[in-house]
Amino acid sequence: MRTLAVALILVLAGCGGSEDPPAATKTTVAPTKATTKPTVAPPEGTPAPEALTKFRCAKNAKGLWNTSGYLANRTKAKVTFQVTVYVGAAAGGEEKAKTRQVPHVAAGGSSQFVINNLPALDDGGTCHVQVLAQD
């Protein structure tokens, strides 16, 4: 009986999992560089918010957003202005805006602009405008 008990202990000790666990394999993933391509060329020019006066942006009776205003050239040379208007929340994504060039505003002069049918979300939002002076 004693040999049977010793044999049983040896068998249990052998099944007790005294072996080391298999070594974990290490996998490495090559890092990838995230690249983004702009869908539209970035605007060119010098910010000129002071040139904008009498700016209006509103939804008409048909539910379309329209905007208008005046651009004053306070320099001594003619300037082309670029006006971009966006209606909605400024979320920094790929929002749709509309841009209008106002060419050759005379030195010391001003010019009116109108941009109709602005793209906007169904719930509308706030009008955002950017004015750039280009040489």
PDB file of N, CA and C in Angstrom, residues 33-114:
ATOM      1  N   LYS A  33       2.928  55.847 -41.118  1.00  0.00           N
ATOM      2  CA  LYS A  33       2.828  57.298 -41.036  1.00  0.00           C
ATOM      3  C   LYS A  33       1.492  57.727 -41.646  1.00  0.00           C
ATOM      4  N   ALA A  34       0.679  58.396 -40.827  1.00  0.00           N
ATOM      5  CA  ALA A  34      -0.620  58.862 -41.313  1.00  0.00           C
ATOM      6  C   ALA A  34      -0.411  60.087 -42.195  1.00  0.00           C
ATOM      7  N   THR A  35      -0.983  60.034 -43.360  1.00  0.00           N
ATOM      8  CA  THR A  35      -0.880  61.178 -44.258  1.00  0.00           C
ATOM      9  C   THR A  35      -2.271  61.612 -44.669  1.00  0.00           C
ATOM     10  N   THR A  36      -2.434  62.886 -44.765  1.00  0.00           N
ATOM     11  CA  THR A  36      -3.707  63.419 -45.239  1.00  0.00           C
ATOM     12  C   THR A  36      -3.422  64.376 -46.377  1.00  0.00           C
ATOM     13  N   LYS A  37      -4.320  64.373 -47.324  1.00  0.00           N
ATOM     14  CA  LYS A  37      -4.195  65.284 -48.451  1.00  0.00           C
ATOM     15  C   LYS A  37      -5.334  66.288 -48.362  1.00  0.00           C
ATOM     16  N   PRO A  38      -5.018  67.562 -48.431  1.00  0.00           N
ATOM     17  CA  PRO A  38      -6.116  68.524 -48.407  1.00  0.00           C
ATOM     18  C   PRO A  38      -6.984  68.372 -49.649  1.00  0.00           C
ATOM     19  N   THR A  39      -8.297  68.518 -49.451  1.00  0.00           N
ATOM     20  CA  THR A  39      -9.196  68.379 -50.583  1.00  0.00           C
ATOM     21  C   THR A  39      -9.299  69.680 -51.363  1.00  0.00           C
ATOM     22  N   VAL A  40      -8.931  70.771 -50.722  1.00  0.00           N
ATOM     23  CA  VAL A  40      -8.985  72.080 -51.355  1.00  0.00           C
ATOM     24  C   VAL A  40      -7.682  72.800 -51.026  1.00  0.00           C
ATOM     25  N   ALA A  41      -7.179  73.558 -51.966  1.00  0.00           N
ATOM     26  CA  ALA A  41      -5.949  74.304 -51.719  1.00  0.00           C
ATOM     27  C   ALA A  41      -6.185  75.296 -50.573  1.00  0.00           C
ATOM     28  N   PRO A  42      -5.211  75.446 -49.701  1.00  0.00           N
ATOM     29  CA  PRO A  42      -5.391  76.394 -48.607  1.00  0.00           C
ATOM     30  C   PRO A  42      -5.508  77.817 -49.152  1.00  0.00           C
ATOM     31  N   PRO A  43      -6.236  78.660 -48.445  1.00  0.00           N
ATOM     32  CA  PRO A  43      -6.409  80.031 -48.940  1.00  0.00           C
ATOM     33  C   PRO A  43      -5.087  80.785 -48.918  1.00  0.00           C
ATOM     34  N   GLU A  44      -4.938  81.680 -49.873  1.00  0.00           N
ATOM     35  CA  GLU A  44      -3.730  82.495 -49.949  1.00  0.00           C
ATOM     36  C   GLU A  44      -4.109  83.945 -49.759  1.00  0.00           C
ATOM     37  N   GLY A  45      -3.308  84.667 -49.021  1.00  0.00           N
ATOM     38  CA  GLY A  45      -3.563  86.079 -48.800  1.00  0.00           C
ATOM     39  C   GLY A  45      -3.325  86.461 -47.355  1.00  0.00           C
ATOM     40  N   THR A  46      -3.500  87.736 -47.105  1.00  0.00           N
ATOM     41  CA  THR A  46      -3.322  88.290 -45.768  1.00  0.00           C
ATOM     42  C   THR A  46      -4.697  88.497 -45.140  1.00  0.00           C
ATOM     43  N   PRO A  47      -4.920  87.975 -43.922  1.00  0.00           N
ATOM     44  CA  PRO A  47      -6.218  88.204 -43.284  1.00  0.00           C
ATOM     45  C   PRO A  47      -6.532  89.701 -43.217  1.00  0.00           C
ATOM     46  N   ALA A  48      -7.749  90.067 -43.605  1.00  0.00           N
ATOM     47  CA  ALA A  48      -8.150  91.475 -43.632  1.00  0.00           C
ATOM     48  C   ALA A  48      -9.578  91.644 -43.108  1.00  0.00           C
ATOM     49  N   PRO A  49      -9.846  91.220 -41.862  1.00  0.00           N
ATOM     50  CA  PRO A  49     -11.208  91.344 -41.354  1.00  0.00           C
ATOM     51  C   PRO A  49     -11.661  92.796 -41.221  1.00  0.00           C
ATOM     52  N   GLU A  50     -10.712  93.720 -41.060  1.00  0.00           N
ATOM     53  CA  GLU A  50     -11.056  95.142 -40.922  1.00  0.00           C
ATOM     54  C   GLU A  50     -11.614  95.744 -42.209  1.00  0.00           C
ATOM     55  N   ALA A  51     -11.429  95.059 -43.337  1.00  0.00           N
ATOM     56  CA  ALA A  51     -11.940  95.556 -44.622  1.00  0.00           C
ATOM     57  C   ALA A  51     -13.444  95.324 -44.759  1.00  0.00           C
ATOM     58  N   LEU A  52     -14.010  94.441 -43.961  1.00  0.00           N
ATOM     59  CA  LEU A  52     -15.413  94.053 -44.084  1.00  0.00           C
ATOM     60  C   LEU A  52     -16.330  94.984 -43.280  1.00  0.00           C
ATOM     61  N   THR A  53     -17.360  95.514 -43.947  1.00  0.00           N
ATOM     62  CA  THR A  53     -18.365  96.332 -43.271  1.00  0.00           C
ATOM     63  C   THR A  53     -19.754  95.937 -43.761  1.00  0.00           C
ATOM     64  N   LYS A  54     -20.746  96.262 -42.973  1.00  0.00           N
ATOM     65  CA  LYS A  54     -22.156  96.025 -43.307  1.00  0.00           C
ATOM     66  C   LYS A  54     -22.410  94.573 -43.742  1.00  0.00           C
ATOM     67  N   PHE A  55     -21.787  93.650 -43.051  1.00  0.00           N
ATOM     68  CA  PHE A  55     -21.936  92.229 -43.384  1.00  0.00           C
ATOM     69  C   PHE A  55     -23.298  91.732 -42.926  1.00  0.00           C
ATOM     70  N   ARG A  56     -23.996  91.058 -43.823  1.00  0.00           N
ATOM     71  CA  ARG A  56     -25.299  90.452 -43.519  1.00  0.00           C
ATOM     72  C   ARG A  56     -25.262  89.007 -43.965  1.00  0.00           C
ATOM     73  N   CYS A  57     -25.844  88.141 -43.152  1.00  0.00           N
ATOM     74  CA  CYS A  57     -25.937  86.725 -43.480  1.00  0.00           C
ATOM     75  C   CYS A  57     -27.259  86.241 -42.907  1.00  0.00           C
ATOM     76  N   ALA A  58     -28.164  85.801 -43.778  1.00  0.00           N
ATOM     77  CA  ALA A  58     -29.493  85.407 -43.311  1.00  0.00           C
ATOM     78  C   ALA A  58     -30.122  84.389 -44.249  1.00  0.00           C
ATOM     79  N   LYS A  59     -31.095  83.655 -43.701  1.00  0.00           N
ATOM     80  CA  LYS A  59     -31.866  82.699 -44.485  1.00  0.00           C
ATOM     81  C   LYS A  59     -33.086  83.428 -45.045  1.00  0.00           C
ATOM     82  N   ASN A  60     -33.362  83.234 -46.333  1.00  0.00           N
ATOM     83  CA  ASN A  60     -34.512  83.902 -46.950  1.00  0.00           C
ATOM     84  C   ASN A  60     -35.782  83.062 -46.770  1.00  0.00           C
ATOM     85  N   ALA A  61     -36.892  83.525 -47.331  1.00  0.00           N
ATOM     86  CA  ALA A  61     -38.187  82.856 -47.180  1.00  0.00           C
ATOM     87  C   ALA A  61     -38.189  81.448 -47.776  1.00  0.00           C
ATOM     88  N   LYS A  62     -37.314  81.198 -48.738  1.00  0.00           N
ATOM     89  CA  LYS A  62     -37.235  79.871 -49.369  1.00  0.00           C
ATOM     90  C   LYS A  62     -36.299  78.929 -48.613  1.00  0.00           C
ATOM     91  N   GLY A  63     -35.703  79.424 -47.524  1.00  0.00           N
ATOM     92  CA  GLY A  63     -34.804  78.598 -46.722  1.00  0.00           C
ATOM     93  C   GLY A  63     -33.369  78.591 -47.208  1.00  0.00           C
ATOM     94  N   LEU A  64     -33.027  79.473 -48.155  1.00  0.00           N
ATOM     95  CA  LEU A  64     -31.662  79.558 -48.674  1.00  0.00           C
ATOM     96  C   LEU A  64     -30.896  80.642 -47.923  1.00  0.00           C
ATOM     97  N   TRP A  65     -29.641  80.363 -47.646  1.00  0.00           N
ATOM     98  CA  TRP A  65     -28.792  81.330 -46.945  1.00  0.00           C
ATOM     99  C   TRP A  65     -28.087  82.224 -47.964  1.00  0.00           C
ATOM    100  N   ASN A  66     -28.113  83.528 -47.724  1.00  0.00           N
ATOM    101  CA  ASN A  66     -27.458  84.515 -48.583  1.00  0.00           C
ATOM    102  C   ASN A  66     -26.653  85.463 -47.700  1.00  0.00           C
ATOM    103  N   THR A  67     -25.641  86.066 -48.297  1.00  0.00           N
ATOM    104  CA  THR A  67     -24.801  87.003 -47.559  1.00  0.00           C
ATOM    105  C   THR A  67     -24.398  88.165 -48.458  1.00  0.00           C
ATOM    106  N   SER A  68     -24.109  89.282 -47.831  1.00  0.00           N
ATOM    107  CA  SER A  68     -23.631  90.462 -48.576  1.00  0.00           C
ATOM    108  C   SER A  68     -22.834  91.343 -47.632  1.00  0.00           C
ATOM    109  N   GLY A  69     -22.117  92.275 -48.215  1.00  0.00           N
ATOM    110  CA  GLY A  69     -21.319  93.206 -47.426  1.00  0.00           C
ATOM    111  C   GLY A  69     -20.488  94.088 -48.329  1.00  0.00           C
ATOM    112  N   TYR A  70     -19.681  94.923 -47.704  1.00  0.00           N
ATOM    113  CA  TYR A  70     -18.784  95.823 -48.427  1.00  0.00           C
ATOM    114  C   TYR A  70     -17.359  95.555 -47.984  1.00  0.00           C
ATOM    115  N   LEU A  71     -16.443  95.720 -48.939  1.00  0.00           N
ATOM    116  CA  LEU A  71     -15.017  95.578 -48.660  1.00  0.00           C
ATOM    117  C   LEU A  71     -14.332  96.899 -48.963  1.00  0.00           C
ATOM    118  N   ALA A  72     -13.665  97.461 -47.960  1.00  0.00           N
ATOM    119  CA  ALA A  72     -12.986  98.747 -48.116  1.00  0.00           C
ATOM    120  C   ALA A  72     -11.484  98.523 -48.240  1.00  0.00           C
ATOM    121  N   ASN A  73     -10.898  99.124 -49.254  1.00  0.00           N
ATOM    122  CA  ASN A  73      -9.454  99.051 -49.464  1.00  0.00           C
ATOM    123  C   ASN A  73      -8.823 100.298 -48.877  1.00  0.00           C
ATOM    124  N   ARG A  74      -8.128 100.160 -47.770  1.00  0.00           N
ATOM    125  CA  ARG A  74      -7.508 101.304 -47.097  1.00  0.00           C
ATOM    126  C   ARG A  74      -6.022 101.441 -47.436  1.00  0.00           C
ATOM    127  N   THR A  75      -5.596 100.737 -48.479  1.00  0.00           N
ATOM    128  CA  THR A  75      -4.192 100.829 -48.882  1.00  0.00           C
ATOM    129  C   THR A  75      -4.046 101.823 -50.031  1.00  0.00           C
ATOM    130  N   LYS A  76      -2.809 101.974 -50.506  1.00  0.00           N
ATOM    131  CA  LYS A  76      -2.529 102.911 -51.599  1.00  0.00           C
ATOM    132  C   LYS A  76      -2.376 102.201 -52.943  1.00  0.00           C
ATOM    133  N   ALA A  77      -2.778 100.946 -53.002  1.00  0.00           N
ATOM    134  CA  ALA A  77      -2.724 100.179 -54.259  1.00  0.00           C
ATOM    135  C   ALA A  77      -3.998  99.350 -54.367  1.00  0.00           C
ATOM    136  N   LYS A  78      -4.348  98.969 -55.600  1.00  0.00           N
ATOM    137  CA  LYS A  78      -5.563  98.161 -55.759  1.00  0.00           C
ATOM    138  C   LYS A  78      -5.341  96.781 -55.141  1.00  0.00           C
ATOM    139  N   VAL A  79      -6.427  96.205 -54.647  1.00  0.00           N
ATOM    140  CA  VAL A  79      -6.362  94.922 -53.942  1.00  0.00           C
ATOM    141  C   VAL A  79      -7.499  94.029 -54.427  1.00  0.00           C
ATOM    142  N   THR A  80      -7.218  92.742 -54.523  1.00  0.00           N
ATOM    143  CA  THR A  80      -8.253  91.740 -54.759  1.00  0.00           C
ATOM    144  C   THR A  80      -8.534  91.075 -53.428  1.00  0.00           C
ATOM    145  N   PHE A  81      -9.818  91.014 -53.065  1.00  0.00           N
ATOM    146  CA  PHE A  81     -10.217  90.368 -51.820  1.00  0.00           C
ATOM    147  C   PHE A  81     -10.818  89.010 -52.129  1.00  0.00           C
ATOM    148  N   GLN A  82     -10.637  88.099 -51.199  1.00  0.00           N
ATOM    149  CA  GLN A  82     -11.275  86.785 -51.271  1.00  0.00           C
ATOM    150  C   GLN A  82     -12.139  86.650 -50.022  1.00  0.00           C
ATOM    151  N   VAL A  83     -13.445  86.429 -50.229  1.00  0.00           N
ATOM    152  CA  VAL A  83     -14.393  86.293 -49.127  1.00  0.00           C
ATOM    153  C   VAL A  83     -14.903  84.855 -49.119  1.00  0.00           C
ATOM    154  N   THR A  84     -14.795  84.187 -47.980  1.00  0.00           N
ATOM    155  CA  THR A  84     -15.298  82.827 -47.819  1.00  0.00           C
ATOM    156  C   THR A  84     -16.296  82.827 -46.678  1.00  0.00           C
ATOM    157  N   VAL A  85     -17.481  82.247 -46.935  1.00  0.00           N
ATOM    158  CA  VAL A  85     -18.533  82.215 -45.921  1.00  0.00           C
ATOM    159  C   VAL A  85     -18.977  80.774 -45.717  1.00  0.00           C
ATOM    160  N   TYR A  86     -19.157  80.419 -44.460  1.00  0.00           N
ATOM    161  CA  TYR A  86     -19.604  79.088 -44.071  1.00  0.00           C
ATOM    162  C   TYR A  86     -20.734  79.237 -43.058  1.00  0.00           C
ATOM    163  N   VAL A  87     -21.796  78.456 -43.204  1.00  0.00           N
ATOM    164  CA  VAL A  87     -22.916  78.474 -42.269  1.00  0.00           C
ATOM    165  C   VAL A  87     -22.947  77.143 -41.529  1.00  0.00           C
ATOM    166  N   GLY A  88     -22.821  77.189 -40.213  1.00  0.00           N
ATOM    167  CA  GLY A  88     -22.862  75.977 -39.400  1.00  0.00           C
ATOM    168  C   GLY A  88     -21.953  76.101 -38.203  1.00  0.00           C
ATOM    169  N   ALA A  89     -21.742  74.995 -37.534  1.00  0.00           N
ATOM    170  CA  ALA A  89     -20.849  74.959 -36.374  1.00  0.00           C
ATOM    171  C   ALA A  89     -19.409  74.852 -36.858  1.00  0.00           C
ATOM    172  N   ALA A  90     -18.529  75.577 -36.228  1.00  0.00           N
ATOM    173  CA  ALA A  90     -17.110  75.531 -36.591  1.00  0.00           C
ATOM    174  C   ALA A  90     -16.476  74.332 -35.906  1.00  0.00           C
ATOM    175  N   ALA A  91     -16.578  73.182 -36.550  1.00  0.00           N
ATOM    176  CA  ALA A  91     -16.107  71.939 -35.955  1.00  0.00           C
ATOM    177  C   ALA A  91     -14.715  71.539 -36.435  1.00  0.00           C
ATOM    178  N   GLY A  92     -14.166  72.255 -37.421  1.00  0.00           N
ATOM    179  CA  GLY A  92     -12.836  71.936 -37.918  1.00  0.00           C
ATOM    180  C   GLY A  92     -12.795  70.755 -38.869  1.00  0.00           C
ATOM    181  N   GLY A  93     -13.908  70.307 -39.344  1.00  0.00           N
ATOM    182  CA  GLY A  93     -13.948  69.195 -40.292  1.00  0.00           C
ATOM    183  C   GLY A  93     -13.961  69.687 -41.716  1.00  0.00           C
ATOM    184  N   GLU A  94     -14.536  68.891 -42.561  1.00  0.00           N
ATOM    185  CA  GLU A  94     -14.618  69.230 -43.979  1.00  0.00           C
ATOM    186  C   GLU A  94     -15.962  69.881 -44.286  1.00  0.00           C
ATOM    187  N   GLU A  95     -16.164  71.054 -43.728  1.00  0.00           N
ATOM    188  CA  GLU A  95     -17.407  71.779 -43.954  1.00  0.00           C
ATOM    189  C   GLU A  95     -17.414  72.381 -45.354  1.00  0.00           C
ATOM    190  N   LYS A  96     -18.609  72.600 -45.881  1.00  0.00           N
ATOM    191  CA  LYS A  96     -18.746  73.210 -47.196  1.00  0.00           C
ATOM    192  C   LYS A  96     -18.948  74.703 -47.025  1.00  0.00           C
ATOM    193  N   ALA A  97     -18.198  75.463 -47.761  1.00  0.00           N
ATOM    194  CA  ALA A  97     -18.285  76.919 -47.729  1.00  0.00           C
ATOM    195  C   ALA A  97     -18.366  77.411 -49.171  1.00  0.00           C
ATOM    196  N   LYS A  98     -18.593  78.693 -49.302  1.00  0.00           N
ATOM    197  CA  LYS A  98     -18.633  79.296 -50.631  1.00  0.00           C
ATOM    198  C   LYS A  98     -17.681  80.488 -50.624  1.00  0.00           C
ATOM    199  N   THR A  99     -16.925  80.643 -51.708  1.00  0.00           N
ATOM    200  CA  THR A  99     -15.916  81.690 -51.808  1.00  0.00           C
ATOM    201  C   THR A  99     -16.204  82.577 -53.008  1.00  0.00           C
ATOM    202  N   ARG A 100     -15.942  83.857 -52.846  1.00  0.00           N
ATOM    203  CA  ARG A 100     -16.123  84.835 -53.925  1.00  0.00           C
ATOM    204  C   ARG A 100     -14.879  85.717 -53.984  1.00  0.00           C
ATOM    205  N   GLN A 101     -14.367  85.920 -55.188  1.00  0.00           N
ATOM    206  CA  GLN A 101     -13.273  86.867 -55.429  1.00  0.00           C
ATOM    207  C   GLN A 101     -13.884  88.235 -55.727  1.00  0.00           C
ATOM    208  N   VAL A 102     -13.359  89.257 -55.111  1.00  0.00           N
ATOM    209  CA  VAL A 102     -13.760  90.642 -55.392  1.00  0.00           C
ATOM    210  C   VAL A 102     -12.502  91.319 -55.936  1.00  0.00           C
ATOM    211  N   PRO A 103     -12.351  91.335 -57.271  1.00  0.00           N
ATOM    212  CA  PRO A 103     -11.089  91.785 -57.859  1.00  0.00           C
ATOM    213  C   PRO A 103     -10.966  93.302 -57.959  1.00  0.00           C
ATOM    214  N   HIS A 104      -9.723  93.737 -57.893  1.00  0.00           N
ATOM    215  CA  HIS A 104      -9.309  95.095 -58.233  1.00  0.00           C
ATOM    216  C   HIS A 104     -10.101  96.203 -57.527  1.00  0.00           C
ATOM    217  N   VAL A 105     -10.181  96.126 -56.210  1.00  0.00           N
ATOM    218  CA  VAL A 105     -10.807  97.216 -55.462  1.00  0.00           C
ATOM    219  C   VAL A 105      -9.778  98.350 -55.416  1.00  0.00           C
ATOM    220  N   ALA A 106     -10.172  99.511 -55.914  1.00  0.00           N
ATOM    221  CA  ALA A 106      -9.244 100.650 -56.036  1.00  0.00           C
ATOM    222  C   ALA A 106      -8.731 101.109 -54.680  1.00  0.00           C
ATOM    223  N   ALA A 107      -7.546 101.693 -54.700  1.00  0.00           N
ATOM    224  CA  ALA A 107      -6.963 102.251 -53.477  1.00  0.00           C
ATOM    225  C   ALA A 107      -7.913 103.285 -52.886  1.00  0.00           C
ATOM    226  N   GLY A 108      -8.208 103.150 -51.609  1.00  0.00           N
ATOM    227  CA  GLY A 108      -9.112 104.072 -50.947  1.00  0.00           C
ATOM    228  C   GLY A 108     -10.575 103.854 -51.286  1.00  0.00           C
ATOM    229  N   GLY A 109     -10.889 102.867 -52.112  1.00  0.00           N
ATOM    230  CA  GLY A 109     -12.269 102.622 -52.536  1.00  0.00           C
ATOM    231  C   GLY A 109     -12.901 101.453 -51.802  1.00  0.00           C
ATOM    232  N   SER A 110     -14.115 101.127 -52.207  1.00  0.00           N
ATOM    233  CA  SER A 110     -14.811  99.979 -51.629  1.00  0.00           C
ATOM    234  C   SER A 110     -15.640  99.307 -52.708  1.00  0.00           C
ATOM    235  N   SER A 111     -16.055  98.091 -52.431  1.00  0.00           N
ATOM    236  CA  SER A 111     -16.846  97.329 -53.385  1.00  0.00           C
ATOM    237  C   SER A 111     -17.813  96.431 -52.620  1.00  0.00           C
ATOM    238  N   GLN A 112     -19.024  96.292 -53.158  1.00  0.00           N
ATOM    239  CA  GLN A 112     -20.009  95.415 -52.548  1.00  0.00           C
ATOM    240  C   GLN A 112     -19.856  94.003 -53.106  1.00  0.00           C
ATOM    241  N   PHE A 113     -20.160  93.006 -52.279  1.00  0.00           N
ATOM    242  CA  PHE A 113     -20.189  91.620 -52.749  1.00  0.00           C
ATOM    243  C   PHE A 113     -21.486  90.971 -52.274  1.00  0.00           C
ATOM    244  N   VAL A 114     -21.920  89.965 -52.997  1.00  0.00           N
ATOM    245  CA  VAL A 114     -23.096  89.166 -52.649  1.00  0.00           C
ATOM    246  C   VAL A 114     -22.738  87.714 -52.914  1.00  0.00           C
TER     247      VAL A 114
END
